Amino acid sequence: MARSSSSSTGSNSRRTPQPLPRQRSAGDFVKAFFALVALLVLLVAVPGALATQLGWPLPTGAPSMDWLQQEITVDTFLNVLTVVVWLAWAQFTACVLVEVKAAVSGVGVPGRVPGAGPSQLLARQLIAALLLVTATAASFAPGLAQLGQSLEGNQKAPSAAAQQTPGTLFGQEQQSAAQTASAIAEQAANANAQAEAGSSTAKDGDTKYYRIQPPEGRHHDSLWEIAERHLGDGRRYKEIYQLNKDREQPDGSRLSEASLIRPGWIMEMPADAHGGDLVEMPDEAPKVSEEVQRQISDYSKSGDHQQGAGRQGGGQQGGGSGSGSVDRDTAHISVPPQRPAEQGQQGDQQAPPQATPAAESDGFSFGLPEALIGAPLLAAGLLGALGRRRRAALWQSAMGAIGGRRGMEPPTPTGPAADAQDALLIGADPEGVRLLDLSLRGLAAALGEQSRPLPTVYAAWLSNGDLHLQLAQPAGKPPTPWQLGQDQTFWMLARADAEQYEDVDTAAPYPGLVSLGTLDDSRLLMNLESVPGIVSLSGTEQDRAAVFASVAAELATNGWSDRMTITLVGFGQDLTPLAPNRLRHLDDIEALIETMEAETRQRRGALGAAGHDSVLTGRTGPAQHTRWAPHLVLLAAEPDADDAIKLAELAADASRLGIGYLVGTESGDLPGAAWQMEITTEGKLLAPLLGLELDAQRLPMEQQRAVVDLFSDADPEPSSDNGPANRPPFLVDVSEQGRPAVYARLVGPYEIIGLETPDGDRSPLMHEALALLLLHREGVHPRVLSSALWPRGVTEDVRDALIERLRTWLGTDPDGAGRLGTDDTGRLTLARTVVSDLDVLRSLYHEATQGRGAGSRQVRGRLLTDALVLVRGPLLADRSAGRYGWLTHEIIDAQLPLLVADIGLALSAFHLERDRAEKAIEALTAALGSAPGDERLWNELLRATHATGDDDRLKRVAADLVARSGARGVPPRTEALLDELLPTWRSAVTAVS
């Protein structure tokens, strides 16, 4: 018996809804009567009363200045109120018209009238009650069960069921890219011809079916396009999904995600579907083969069974909650059916820092950039790159200084830059980046050992610590410890297995992976390098720029790639300071096309000469470290028609060559675009054809400026020897009168003088918190403190309890002021009476070289000697291996050796002025204990040893230096110095060793 299909998106059944009974109850007629009365009153009586009783409220002529200066009377107030009522009536009337049109036409969920949430909900209720006794009620009634819910809830419920899961985003295989433009044009022409020629010949009550077509070129059938061709609106793909969800297909699999459809599958269609390639059962069954007829017949019988299963497992999903339903839990990639319990445990253990309650509300007067806090991979890349930049600046300043140090202390960020740095510290997930890199390189190494090629990866999902790779097509069984995921196109690696990987010497296999956003607990990384054509991004210019900046910043600083070139065109903010070796800006699209034409020709030739079919093959061969770095083009400015065609031609073969294109567009209609995405003003990243609706990862303009300022300020700038660049951020009174109340020894084993050791297991945590505060005298944001001490997350009450214990432990000064305070920005600061030996060390060196010691040789010698005595070893030498992970984000590990080296050099020069070579050697040897790799110390040690006149001793020092240099060899300047001081050093070193 034929069944009719409902077009309502609000239905939760797994099959086509049965027709509503024709009988109407007395209550239905009563509701309809009162609904009609209410509509007449609101639509007719209200405007009639306004027109007859109050009249026209607006002035008949243009107001003058005298009119504006008149006193506001009761009539004026009534006129203003009348205008407001007229506007409310007009808005409600528009809502009624929209709801009536949707109910009569049966085209899914009605459109939204801007700003009319309650009004449109009331209109929907009245129209539904009125139409309940009419012929159109059959198509509208499924929404009646939700009349008590909000308008927004009614609209979002269908999409929640259709898009909960990161589905198989992309096609099953990548065809010849050279035919891209013609294949897309031909497919569009066929679709238009079918839509125009097809007309609905279905009889009322017959059920229509559609059979998924095989791909043409690189174009694959999708629910969006099916809905667009046969329902007139691509957004109605959710209705098709709901009708067919979880029903068994001819190949034995089931539709579990809106984007995961395969050729040969059967789709039951809504009743108003039309088009020449639809099949009606049973009337039009003879138009298809017996095999297809049998498949459709078998498929039609699965509806009743599926509806029963849906009621048993998750019948409440359509009600709006959806949380905890069977559909939601079993649909996620992050919770594969074969290991739900283990996934849940890992999710509890590895909660991302940005998801902690402490990250949501702090009670302080200012906030931090949530876009950076919510982007752990981007934040980790930026923080790591910033640390490397600051370390490099320190070494450049040290090695390039003449007669004095420049830039020992990088400038302390303030304002937006300080907030951006705090956000990076809170949001960064360096461990996640490390595991992602190890996993990808380990996979490449394992495949290389098996002489298997790298599969083409379209995307990666990070879900509760697990990594899911989405392949372009099935590639067989993955190497151990990888496993097959939810189907043959997913390879999955559990976090516990990833932690067992070790570093391998292999090229990064997928450097083009970049974060786009999140769906629930899953983070999507798209492989821009593998896209078979252009990826287009539509939306407003400001929203597009924020997405482009995020993509560019992560590609430039990520930790899972070796080398790449990122070409930027049309960016408002120059991002080059983030990674000058990777990022480059071009002025316009013309320069881009000229550059990419040459690049494309060069890569094609290189691949042909190497005998490789793609860059993936090259990355696993002998040339893996030399040739196959990706080139990713980010074009934020929309190209004109001619330029768009040229880019499409260049991109036709791009994925094979390791070139990716992300192009912005206002309209979303870009020739040759293989994948289309849209960024909304609400921060949603939509890709209907790919089945995506993500919370987009963005880097807005103000945060771009703040991040760029951090990197620009990290670069060394020339300054005078006595300039402010040498001044430490916190100076201590090093005289006898400056004795601190609390003294912490950090350089070497950690000791605290002036405080009793806290009792219990909290002592290590409180010591670590105090060390963090001592290393940041400018202040520490409470969220930075909590993310440093509890990198896996912590609740706000636990963090606040620790801060209060710190206040109590540190106590107060004699004047009653607390030693742990809060500044105007909400950051935690220490009183000047709480001092560390690192503060004293910096202050002694500053005083010796720029203070009292600058004018007194005797004072300088005493201060430098006192400073060198303070050095008892590396920073926090006895710290626990499980703590102080935040030190990896600091540059103190580079600052301290340079500071000790400066002190040793200054004290050596002090002694050599009086020909005390032995004293100079003693000072240099002590400094080398903390800075063994500082070339300046070795050079001065060679000079001081030469000053003793003991050639044998000089030979031993040279031999020790050569041995320490290892395979890198002696640095050029040191080699030149040895040639000067000991011309026979090469043979002498061999004889000594």
mmCIF file with all atom_site columns, N, CA and C in Angstrom, residues 530-572:
data_model
loop_
_atom_site.group_PDB
_atom_site.id
_atom_site.type_symbol
_atom_site.label_atom_id
_atom_site.label_alt_id
_atom_site.label_comp_id
_atom_site.label_asym_id
_atom_site.label_entity_id
_atom_site.label_seq_id
_atom_site.pdbx_PDB_ins_code
_atom_site.Cartn_x
_atom_site.Cartn_y
_atom_site.Cartn_z
_atom_site.occupancy
_atom_site.B_iso_or_equiv
_atom_site.pdbx_formal_charge
_atom_site.auth_seq_id
_atom_site.auth_comp_id
_atom_site.auth_asym_id
_atom_site.auth_atom_id
_atom_site.pdbx_PDB_model_num
ATOM 1   N N  . SER A 1 530 ? 44.910 19.085 -0.127 1.00 0.00 ? 530 SER A N  1
ATOM 2   C CA . SER A 1 530 ? 44.365 17.947 -0.864 1.00 0.00 ? 530 SER A CA 1
ATOM 3   C C  . SER A 1 530 ? 43.043 18.251 -1.554 1.00 0.00 ? 530 SER A C  1
ATOM 4   N N  . VAL A 1 531 ? 42.512 19.459 -1.389 1.00 0.00 ? 531 VAL A N  1
ATOM 5   C CA . VAL A 1 531 ? 41.213 19.780 -1.980 1.00 0.00 ? 531 VAL A CA 1
ATOM 6   C C  . VAL A 1 531 ? 41.318 19.724 -3.504 1.00 0.00 ? 531 VAL A C  1
ATOM 7   N N  . PRO A 1 532 ? 40.411 19.006 -4.160 1.00 0.00 ? 532 PRO A N  1
ATOM 8   C CA . PRO A 1 532 ? 40.455 18.911 -5.626 1.00 0.00 ? 532 PRO A CA 1
ATOM 9   C C  . PRO A 1 532 ? 39.905 20.155 -6.291 1.00 0.00 ? 532 PRO A C  1
ATOM 10  N N  . GLY A 1 533 ? 40.534 21.276 -6.093 1.00 0.00 ? 533 GLY A N  1
ATOM 11  C CA . GLY A 1 533 ? 40.088 22.534 -6.671 1.00 0.00 ? 533 GLY A CA 1
ATOM 12  C C  . GLY A 1 533 ? 40.130 23.637 -5.637 1.00 0.00 ? 533 GLY A C  1
ATOM 13  N N  . ILE A 1 534 ? 39.339 24.677 -5.863 1.00 0.00 ? 534 ILE A N  1
ATOM 14  C CA . ILE A 1 534 ? 39.301 25.848 -4.987 1.00 0.00 ? 534 ILE A CA 1
ATOM 15  C C  . ILE A 1 534 ? 38.310 25.625 -3.859 1.00 0.00 ? 534 ILE A C  1
ATOM 16  N N  . VAL A 1 535 ? 38.666 26.106 -2.671 1.00 0.00 ? 535 VAL A N  1
ATOM 17  C CA . VAL A 1 535 ? 37.724 26.206 -1.567 1.00 0.00 ? 535 VAL A CA 1
ATOM 18  C C  . VAL A 1 535 ? 37.288 27.663 -1.486 1.00 0.00 ? 535 VAL A C  1
ATOM 19  N N  . SER A 1 536 ? 35.997 27.916 -1.611 1.00 0.00 ? 536 SER A N  1
ATOM 20  C CA . SER A 1 536 ? 35.493 29.287 -1.551 1.00 0.00 ? 536 SER A CA 1
ATOM 21  C C  . SER A 1 536 ? 34.909 29.551 -0.173 1.00 0.00 ? 536 SER A C  1
ATOM 22  N N  . LEU A 1 537 ? 35.037 30.784 0.266  1.00 0.00 ? 537 LEU A N  1
ATOM 23  C CA . LEU A 1 537 ? 34.501 31.212 1.561  1.00 0.00 ? 537 LEU A CA 1
ATOM 24  C C  . LEU A 1 537 ? 33.708 32.487 1.341  1.00 0.00 ? 537 LEU A C  1
ATOM 25  N N  . SER A 1 538 ? 32.405 32.424 1.585  1.00 0.00 ? 538 SER A N  1
ATOM 26  C CA . SER A 1 538 ? 31.550 33.592 1.424  1.00 0.00 ? 538 SER A CA 1
ATOM 27  C C  . SER A 1 538 ? 31.174 34.145 2.784  1.00 0.00 ? 538 SER A C  1
ATOM 28  N N  . GLY A 1 539 ? 30.657 35.363 2.771  1.00 0.00 ? 539 GLY A N  1
ATOM 29  C CA . GLY A 1 539 ? 30.295 36.054 4.000  1.00 0.00 ? 539 GLY A CA 1
ATOM 30  C C  . GLY A 1 539 ? 30.707 37.504 3.905  1.00 0.00 ? 539 GLY A C  1
ATOM 31  N N  . THR A 1 540 ? 30.480 38.253 4.970  1.00 0.00 ? 540 THR A N  1
ATOM 32  C CA . THR A 1 540 ? 30.899 39.650 4.964  1.00 0.00 ? 540 THR A CA 1
ATOM 33  C C  . THR A 1 540 ? 32.414 39.749 4.952  1.00 0.00 ? 540 THR A C  1
ATOM 34  N N  . GLU A 1 541 ? 32.910 40.878 4.496  1.00 0.00 ? 541 GLU A N  1
ATOM 35  C CA . GLU A 1 541 ? 34.364 41.054 4.393  1.00 0.00 ? 541 GLU A CA 1
ATOM 36  C C  . GLU A 1 541 ? 35.048 40.912 5.744  1.00 0.00 ? 541 GLU A C  1
ATOM 37  N N  . GLN A 1 542 ? 34.436 41.446 6.787  1.00 0.00 ? 542 GLN A N  1
ATOM 38  C CA . GLN A 1 542 ? 35.031 41.388 8.116  1.00 0.00 ? 542 GLN A CA 1
ATOM 39  C C  . GLN A 1 542 ? 35.072 39.950 8.632  1.00 0.00 ? 542 GLN A C  1
ATOM 40  N N  . ASP A 1 543 ? 33.984 39.215 8.444  1.00 0.00 ? 543 ASP A N  1
ATOM 41  C CA . ASP A 1 543 ? 33.944 37.830 8.925  1.00 0.00 ? 543 ASP A CA 1
ATOM 42  C C  . ASP A 1 543 ? 34.912 36.954 8.136  1.00 0.00 ? 543 ASP A C  1
ATOM 43  N N  . ARG A 1 544 ? 34.973 37.161 6.820  1.00 0.00 ? 544 ARG A N  1
ATOM 44  C CA . ARG A 1 544 ? 35.918 36.375 6.013  1.00 0.00 ? 544 ARG A CA 1
ATOM 45  C C  . ARG A 1 544 ? 37.349 36.651 6.441  1.00 0.00 ? 544 ARG A C  1
ATOM 46  N N  . ALA A 1 545 ? 37.650 37.919 6.676  1.00 0.00 ? 545 ALA A N  1
ATOM 47  C CA . ALA A 1 545 ? 39.024 38.270 7.062  1.00 0.00 ? 545 ALA A CA 1
ATOM 48  C C  . ALA A 1 545 ? 39.423 37.596 8.366  1.00 0.00 ? 545 ALA A C  1
ATOM 49  N N  . ALA A 1 546 ? 38.478 37.463 9.307  1.00 0.00 ? 546 ALA A N  1
ATOM 50  C CA . ALA A 1 546 ? 38.786 36.810 10.578 1.00 0.00 ? 546 ALA A CA 1
ATOM 51  C C  . ALA A 1 546 ? 39.110 35.338 10.379 1.00 0.00 ? 546 ALA A C  1
ATOM 52  N N  . VAL A 1 547 ? 38.385 34.662 9.474  1.00 0.00 ? 547 VAL A N  1
ATOM 53  C CA . VAL A 1 547 ? 38.675 33.260 9.187  1.00 0.00 ? 547 VAL A CA 1
ATOM 54  C C  . VAL A 1 547 ? 40.005 33.137 8.456  1.00 0.00 ? 547 VAL A C  1
ATOM 55  N N  . PHE A 1 548 ? 40.232 33.981 7.465  1.00 0.00 ? 548 PHE A N  1
ATOM 56  C CA . PHE A 1 548 ? 41.497 33.933 6.731  1.00 0.00 ? 548 PHE A CA 1
ATOM 57  C C  . PHE A 1 548 ? 42.682 34.157 7.656  1.00 0.00 ? 548 PHE A C  1
ATOM 58  N N  . ALA A 1 549 ? 42.570 35.101 8.576  1.00 0.00 ? 549 ALA A N  1
ATOM 59  C CA . ALA A 1 549 ? 43.677 35.377 9.496  1.00 0.00 ? 549 ALA A CA 1
ATOM 60  C C  . ALA A 1 549 ? 43.953 34.185 10.388 1.00 0.00 ? 549 ALA A C  1
ATOM 61  N N  . SER A 1 550 ? 42.906 33.531 10.873 1.00 0.00 ? 550 SER A N  1
ATOM 62  C CA . SER A 1 550 ? 43.095 32.347 11.705 1.00 0.00 ? 550 SER A CA 1
ATOM 63  C C  . SER A 1 550 ? 43.795 31.240 10.934 1.00 0.00 ? 550 SER A C  1
ATOM 64  N N  . VAL A 1 551 ? 43.346 31.009 9.701  1.00 0.00 ? 551 VAL A N  1
ATOM 65  C CA . VAL A 1 551 ? 43.962 29.967 8.880  1.00 0.00 ? 551 VAL A CA 1
ATOM 66  C C  . VAL A 1 551 ? 45.428 30.292 8.623  1.00 0.00 ? 551 VAL A C  1
ATOM 67  N N  . ALA A 1 552 ? 45.703 31.536 8.252  1.00 0.00 ? 552 ALA A N  1
ATOM 68  C CA . ALA A 1 552 ? 47.081 31.926 7.952  1.00 0.00 ? 552 ALA A CA 1
ATOM 69  C C  . ALA A 1 552 ? 47.979 31.809 9.179  1.00 0.00 ? 552 ALA A C  1
ATOM 70  N N  . ALA A 1 553 ? 47.496 32.271 10.328 1.00 0.00 ? 553 ALA A N  1
ATOM 71  C CA . ALA A 1 553 ? 48.314 32.240 11.544 1.00 0.00 ? 553 ALA A CA 1
ATOM 72  C C  . ALA A 1 553 ? 48.616 30.811 11.961 1.00 0.00 ? 553 ALA A C  1
ATOM 73  N N  . GLU A 1 554 ? 47.633 29.907 11.862 1.00 0.00 ? 554 GLU A N  1
ATOM 74  C CA . GLU A 1 554 ? 47.884 28.531 12.279 1.00 0.00 ? 554 GLU A CA 1
ATOM 75  C C  . GLU A 1 554 ? 48.802 27.819 11.297 1.00 0.00 ? 554 GLU A C  1
ATOM 76  N N  . LEU A 1 555 ? 48.600 28.028 10.008 1.00 0.00 ? 555 LEU A N  1
ATOM 77  C CA . LEU A 1 555 ? 49.490 27.403 9.029  1.00 0.00 ? 555 LEU A CA 1
ATOM 78  C C  . LEU A 1 555 ? 50.931 27.883 9.210  1.00 0.00 ? 555 LEU A C  1
ATOM 79  N N  . ALA A 1 556 ? 51.087 29.157 9.559  1.00 0.00 ? 556 ALA A N  1
ATOM 80  C CA . ALA A 1 556 ? 52.427 29.732 9.672  1.00 0.00 ? 556 ALA A CA 1
ATOM 81  C C  . ALA A 1 556 ? 53.165 29.272 10.913 1.00 0.00 ? 556 ALA A C  1
ATOM 82  N N  . THR A 1 557 ? 52.435 28.849 11.942 1.00 0.00 ? 557 THR A N  1
ATOM 83  C CA . THR A 1 557 ? 53.102 28.557 13.219 1.00 0.00 ? 557 THR A CA 1
ATOM 84  C C  . THR A 1 557 ? 52.836 27.148 13.738 1.00 0.00 ? 557 THR A C  1
ATOM 85  N N  . ASN A 1 558 ? 52.098 26.318 13.003 1.00 0.00 ? 558 ASN A N  1
ATOM 86  C CA . ASN A 1 558 ? 51.718 25.019 13.574 1.00 0.00 ? 558 ASN A CA 1
ATOM 87  C C  . ASN A 1 558 ? 52.928 24.124 13.771 1.00 0.00 ? 558 ASN A C  1
ATOM 88  N N  . GLY A 1 559 ? 52.744 23.101 14.606 1.00 0.00 ? 559 GLY A N  1
ATOM 89  C CA . GLY A 1 559 ? 53.841 22.207 14.959 1.00 0.00 ? 559 GLY A CA 1
ATOM 90  C C  . GLY A 1 559 ? 53.815 20.889 14.241 1.00 0.00 ? 559 GLY A C  1
ATOM 91  N N  . TRP A 1 560 ? 52.930 20.703 13.241 1.00 0.00 ? 560 TRP A N  1
ATOM 92  C CA . TRP A 1 560 ? 52.865 19.416 12.536 1.00 0.00 ? 560 TRP A CA 1
ATOM 93  C C  . TRP A 1 560 ? 53.274 19.544 11.069 1.00 0.00 ? 560 TRP A C  1
ATOM 94  N N  . SER A 1 561 ? 54.027 20.592 10.739 1.00 0.00 ? 561 SER A N  1
ATOM 95  C CA . SER A 1 561 ? 54.548 20.738 9.380  1.00 0.00 ? 561 SER A CA 1
ATOM 96  C C  . SER A 1 561 ? 56.010 21.155 9.447  1.00 0.00 ? 561 SER A C  1
ATOM 97  N N  . ASP A 1 562 ? 56.724 20.867 8.364  1.00 0.00 ? 562 ASP A N  1
ATOM 98  C CA . ASP A 1 562 ? 58.152 21.203 8.311  1.00 0.00 ? 562 ASP A CA 1
ATOM 99  C C  . ASP A 1 562 ? 58.380 22.541 7.605  1.00 0.00 ? 562 ASP A C  1
ATOM 100 N N  . ARG A 1 563 ? 58.033 22.566 6.350  1.00 0.00 ? 563 ARG A N  1
ATOM 101 C CA . ARG A 1 563 ? 58.247 23.765 5.538  1.00 0.00 ? 563 ARG A CA 1
ATOM 102 C C  . ARG A 1 563 ? 56.993 23.984 4.698  1.00 0.00 ? 563 ARG A C  1
ATOM 103 N N  . MET A 1 564 ? 56.699 25.234 4.412  1.00 0.00 ? 564 MET A N  1
ATOM 104 C CA . MET A 1 564 ? 55.612 25.545 3.497  1.00 0.00 ? 564 MET A CA 1
ATOM 105 C C  . MET A 1 564 ? 55.714 27.012 3.105  1.00 0.00 ? 564 MET A C  1
ATOM 106 N N  . THR A 1 565 ? 55.001 27.339 2.047  1.00 0.00 ? 565 THR A N  1
ATOM 107 C CA . THR A 1 565 ? 54.871 28.729 1.625  1.00 0.00 ? 565 THR A CA 1
ATOM 108 C C  . THR A 1 565 ? 53.397 29.095 1.695  1.00 0.00 ? 565 THR A C  1
ATOM 109 N N  . ILE A 1 566 ? 53.105 30.220 2.323  1.00 0.00 ? 566 ILE A N  1
ATOM 110 C CA . ILE A 1 566 ? 51.737 30.705 2.442  1.00 0.00 ? 566 ILE A CA 1
ATOM 111 C C  . ILE A 1 566 ? 51.689 32.080 1.795  1.00 0.00 ? 566 ILE A C  1
ATOM 112 N N  . THR A 1 567 ? 50.955 32.180 0.713  1.00 0.00 ? 567 THR A N  1
ATOM 113 C CA . THR A 1 567 ? 50.847 33.434 -0.022 1.00 0.00 ? 567 THR A CA 1
ATOM 114 C C  . THR A 1 567 ? 49.526 34.095 0.336  1.00 0.00 ? 567 THR A C  1
ATOM 115 N N  . LEU A 1 568 ? 49.591 35.342 0.795  1.00 0.00 ? 568 LEU A N  1
ATOM 116 C CA . LEU A 1 568 ? 48.422 36.088 1.242  1.00 0.00 ? 568 LEU A CA 1
ATOM 117 C C  . LEU A 1 568 ? 48.149 37.241 0.287  1.00 0.00 ? 568 LEU A C  1
ATOM 118 N N  . VAL A 1 569 ? 46.900 37.383 -0.097 1.00 0.00 ? 569 VAL A N  1
ATOM 119 C CA . VAL A 1 569 ? 46.486 38.480 -0.965 1.00 0.00 ? 569 VAL A CA 1
ATOM 120 C C  . VAL A 1 569 ? 45.190 39.059 -0.407 1.00 0.00 ? 569 VAL A C  1
ATOM 121 N N  . GLY A 1 570 ? 45.150 40.385 -0.255 1.00 0.00 ? 570 GLY A N  1
ATOM 122 C CA . GLY A 1 570 ? 43.927 41.039 0.185  1.00 0.00 ? 570 GLY A CA 1
ATOM 123 C C  . GLY A 1 570 ? 43.722 41.080 1.673  1.00 0.00 ? 570 GLY A C  1
ATOM 124 N N  . PHE A 1 571 ? 44.771 40.901 2.466  1.00 0.00 ? 571 PHE A N  1
ATOM 125 C CA . PHE A 1 571 ? 44.646 40.960 3.918  1.00 0.00 ? 571 PHE A CA 1
ATOM 126 C C  . PHE A 1 571 ? 44.833 42.397 4.385  1.00 0.00 ? 571 PHE A C  1
ATOM 127 N N  . GLY A 1 572 ? 43.968 42.816 5.307  1.00 0.00 ? 572 GLY A N  1
ATOM 128 C CA . GLY A 1 572 ? 44.091 44.166 5.831  1.00 0.00 ? 572 GLY A CA 1
ATOM 129 C C  . GLY A 1 572 ? 45.235 44.307 6.815  1.00 0.00 ? 572 GLY A C  1
#
